[in-house]
Amino acid sequence: MMEQPLTIVSWPKAILHVDADAFFASCEQAVNPALKGKPVVTGLERGIVAAASYEAKARGIKRGMRIGEVRRLCPEAIILPSDYETYSIFSIRLFEILRRFSPDVEEYSIDEAFVDLTGLRRLYHSSYEEIGRNIQGTILKELGLTVSIGISLTKVLAKIASRHRKPAGLTAIPGREIHLYLKDLPVSEIWGIGPNTSAYMKKLGINTALEFARKDEAFVKRHFSKPFQEIWHELNGRSIYPVNPEEKSVYKSISKARTFTPPSGDRNFLYAHLSKNLEDACRKARRYNLFARRIILFLRTQDFRDEALELRLTRPSAYPEEILPLLRKGFESLYKDGTLYRQTGIILGELVDSKSSFQLSLFEEPLRIERLERLYTVIDRLVERHGRGILFHASSFDAYFQKQHEGERGTIPSRKTTPLKGETLRRRLGILILK
Amino acid sequence: MDRELKERVRRLSQFYWKTGRMPSYSEMAGLFGLRSKNAVFRFISKIEKLGFIKRDSKGKLLPAGIAEPIKVLGIVEAGFPSPAEEELLDTLSLDKWLIENPTSTFMLKVTGDSMTGAGIFPGDLVLVDRSLTPKSGDIVIAEVDGQWTMKYLRREKGGFILEAANPAYKTIKPKKELRIGGVVTAVIRKYR
């Protein structure tokens, strides 16, 4: 029974998943030959590892590890501050290359994408696997980056395939071979299945992805909610999740957080950062015409404990002016004198899109809201043109005029410190610079 | 040029820039807010005459005017199509002229004086295209001892050598494989 294929159709659909290998570290190695073949780590400014090159991973360095620990483990490691400007240009180029092969490209994250290749075999006179190799070769040649590729019938399976062999791997799983790849895969490794669900599955006697896929539909419907029923279909080679080529504009939540060193216990400094987090988050929400009903504020202590509080608004808003008084109250009840904090953050949740989709309550003064809308339209335009520092709420003042990091954590990427002639801090050439 | 037409051309151009292909007739109907494909056809014929698009031998749509960002700016707020406008429709942005392959072009700031004979000086910026196949006589960027070095690529006795454009530098004969980072396609020197 376990040896039987889950489906006998080879390629009813072909979905490719691209995952750039150790993306940030690889970008650094691609522009700077001095870093090739060496253990490279990014994230110096955050104090924890954001990305580690494969050479660094081979020495036991992992994402999220503290920089101090990296130094002890691997004194020769090259530790760099994150240069998001460079990484995002690489990312844009990566997606552009993919769009040359198929118009259906979903930009899943900065270094991951799904591509729908269904029906393109005839156009390229080659198998899906060969198209995958071609994509891999083009990315290596033009960007100097290696990517891992998985091709299968559904997104969930394509993701399993791309993880199967890394780095620079390529795995194609046709319908009749799905069961071979699911046989030894723990359920916790499936995209969309978290620690809670995998613990629950264990109680039902399901340990591997194949055991889950082999359950009959009635069983799955009885025990699992809709998202997991969908994953079950996807594991069986029936595509439920489409590749969505639209630009990412739907956010479930928006979060803005800031870490600073050394940790601080200064009430005003901390509140200023929280206020700035709120302004940044609201600005992003307004850009997508979104308004939040829930606001979570959190403070992270020096020893990595999070203390959080949720604010509920009577009416969705994206205007700091009316949220700030609530934020102040929330902060005061969260903040403890004498505690050192290393991070502040804001999460906007329950986002509704555009004001038209909610009703103003009878007691609101529409005029006041209209005034806010006009005010923030002007602020947004000013900020877009001149940068965040041009106009902000006075409550954020300390966050703007005190350095975020002191000591070596204050290191900024060289792209920022050495502008080319004619460039400014805010306006830079959108091109990758070799070092 | 009427506003509606301008808006539709803008949407068409946007679609082309976003997806890198021309839309299908049904996609265009959605794009232009038209119900029938016949209406789309009429509109397409109209803008074909205006030079925004063209067709290949099989009648497939190809981008013409819409493929240049500057061109679309060229038609903004114009009353009638004028000869001056037609001129504008053929301009090439400096970006496009300098950078033929945007996804594979990198920039490098020159540090040494080994290429002064070729007119490339320290402080100059060079554009490097990774997607081109290097030929003998090209100026290339190569990886030598963990650093980028810029030299002429020359063929010599079956192998390749790297030759400076400055007599003070010796020719490099790579012992192992030669790792070329790209072909130099332009030099930029900005004075002020």
CSV table of C-alpha atoms in Angstrom, one decimal, chain B residues 35-113:
chain,number,residue,atom,x,y,z
B,35,ARG,CA,-16.8,44.8,-23.1
B,36,SER,CA,-16.1,43.4,-26.6
B,37,LYS,CA,-13.0,42.3,-28.3
B,38,ASN,CA,-14.2,44.1,-31.4
B,39,ALA,CA,-13.9,47.4,-29.5
B,40,VAL,CA,-10.4,46.3,-28.4
B,41,PHE,CA,-9.5,45.6,-32.0
B,42,ARG,CA,-10.6,49.0,-33.1
B,43,PHE,CA,-8.7,50.7,-30.3
B,44,ILE,CA,-5.6,48.6,-31.1
B,45,SER,CA,-5.8,49.6,-34.8
B,46,LYS,CA,-6.0,53.2,-33.8
B,47,ILE,CA,-2.9,53.2,-31.6
B,48,GLU,CA,-1.1,51.1,-34.1
B,49,LYS,CA,-1.4,54.0,-36.5
B,50,LEU,CA,-0.1,56.3,-33.9
B,51,GLY,CA,3.0,54.2,-33.5
B,52,PHE,CA,2.5,53.0,-30.0
B,53,ILE,CA,2.4,49.3,-31.0
B,54,LYS,CA,3.2,47.3,-34.1
B,55,ARG,CA,2.6,43.9,-35.5
B,56,ASP,CA,4.9,41.1,-36.6
B,57,SER,CA,4.6,39.2,-39.8
B,58,LYS,CA,2.0,36.9,-38.2
B,59,GLY,CA,-0.1,39.8,-36.9
B,60,LYS,CA,1.0,39.3,-33.3
B,61,LEU,CA,1.2,42.6,-31.3
B,62,LEU,CA,4.6,44.0,-30.5
B,63,PRO,CA,5.4,46.9,-28.3
B,64,ALA,CA,6.7,49.9,-30.1
B,65,GLY,CA,6.1,53.4,-28.6
B,66,ILE,CA,5.0,51.9,-25.3
B,67,ALA,CA,8.3,50.1,-24.7
B,68,GLU,CA,10.1,53.3,-23.9
B,69,PRO,CA,9.3,55.1,-20.7
B,70,ILE,CA,10.3,58.4,-22.1
B,71,LYS,CA,8.0,58.1,-25.1
B,72,VAL,CA,4.9,57.9,-22.9
B,73,LEU,CA,6.0,61.1,-21.2
B,74,GLY,CA,6.3,62.5,-24.7
B,75,ILE,CA,2.5,62.5,-25.3
B,76,VAL,CA,1.5,64.1,-22.0
B,77,GLU,CA,-0.9,67.0,-22.5
B,78,ALA,CA,-0.4,67.3,-26.2
B,79,GLY,CA,-3.2,68.7,-28.2
B,80,PHE,CA,-2.7,67.2,-31.6
B,81,PRO,CA,-0.2,64.7,-32.7
B,82,SER,CA,2.6,66.9,-34.0
B,83,PRO,CA,5.9,66.2,-35.8
B,84,ALA,CA,7.7,67.1,-32.6
B,85,GLU,CA,5.9,64.4,-30.8
B,86,GLU,CA,6.8,61.8,-33.4
B,87,GLU,CA,10.4,62.8,-32.8
B,88,LEU,CA,10.1,62.3,-29.1
B,89,LEU,CA,8.6,58.8,-29.6
B,90,ASP,CA,12.0,57.7,-30.9
B,91,THR,CA,14.2,58.9,-28.1
B,92,LEU,CA,16.2,56.4,-26.0
B,93,SER,CA,16.8,57.1,-22.3
B,94,LEU,CA,20.4,57.4,-21.3
B,95,ASP,CA,19.8,54.4,-19.0
B,96,LYS,CA,18.7,52.2,-21.8
B,97,TRP,CA,21.4,53.4,-24.1
B,98,LEU,CA,24.1,52.6,-21.6
B,99,ILE,CA,22.6,49.5,-20.2
B,100,GLU,CA,21.4,46.9,-22.7
B,101,ASN,CA,20.8,44.1,-20.2
B,102,PRO,CA,19.5,45.6,-16.9
B,103,THR,CA,19.3,42.4,-15.0
B,104,SER,CA,22.9,41.5,-15.6
B,105,THR,CA,24.7,44.8,-15.5
B,106,PHE,CA,26.8,45.9,-12.5
B,107,MET,CA,28.8,49.0,-11.8
B,108,LEU,CA,32.4,49.1,-10.5
B,109,LYS,CA,34.5,52.0,-9.3
B,110,VAL,CA,37.9,51.9,-10.8
B,111,THR,CA,40.8,52.0,-8.3
B,112,GLY,CA,44.1,51.2,-10.1
B,113,ASP,CA,45.8,52.9,-13.0
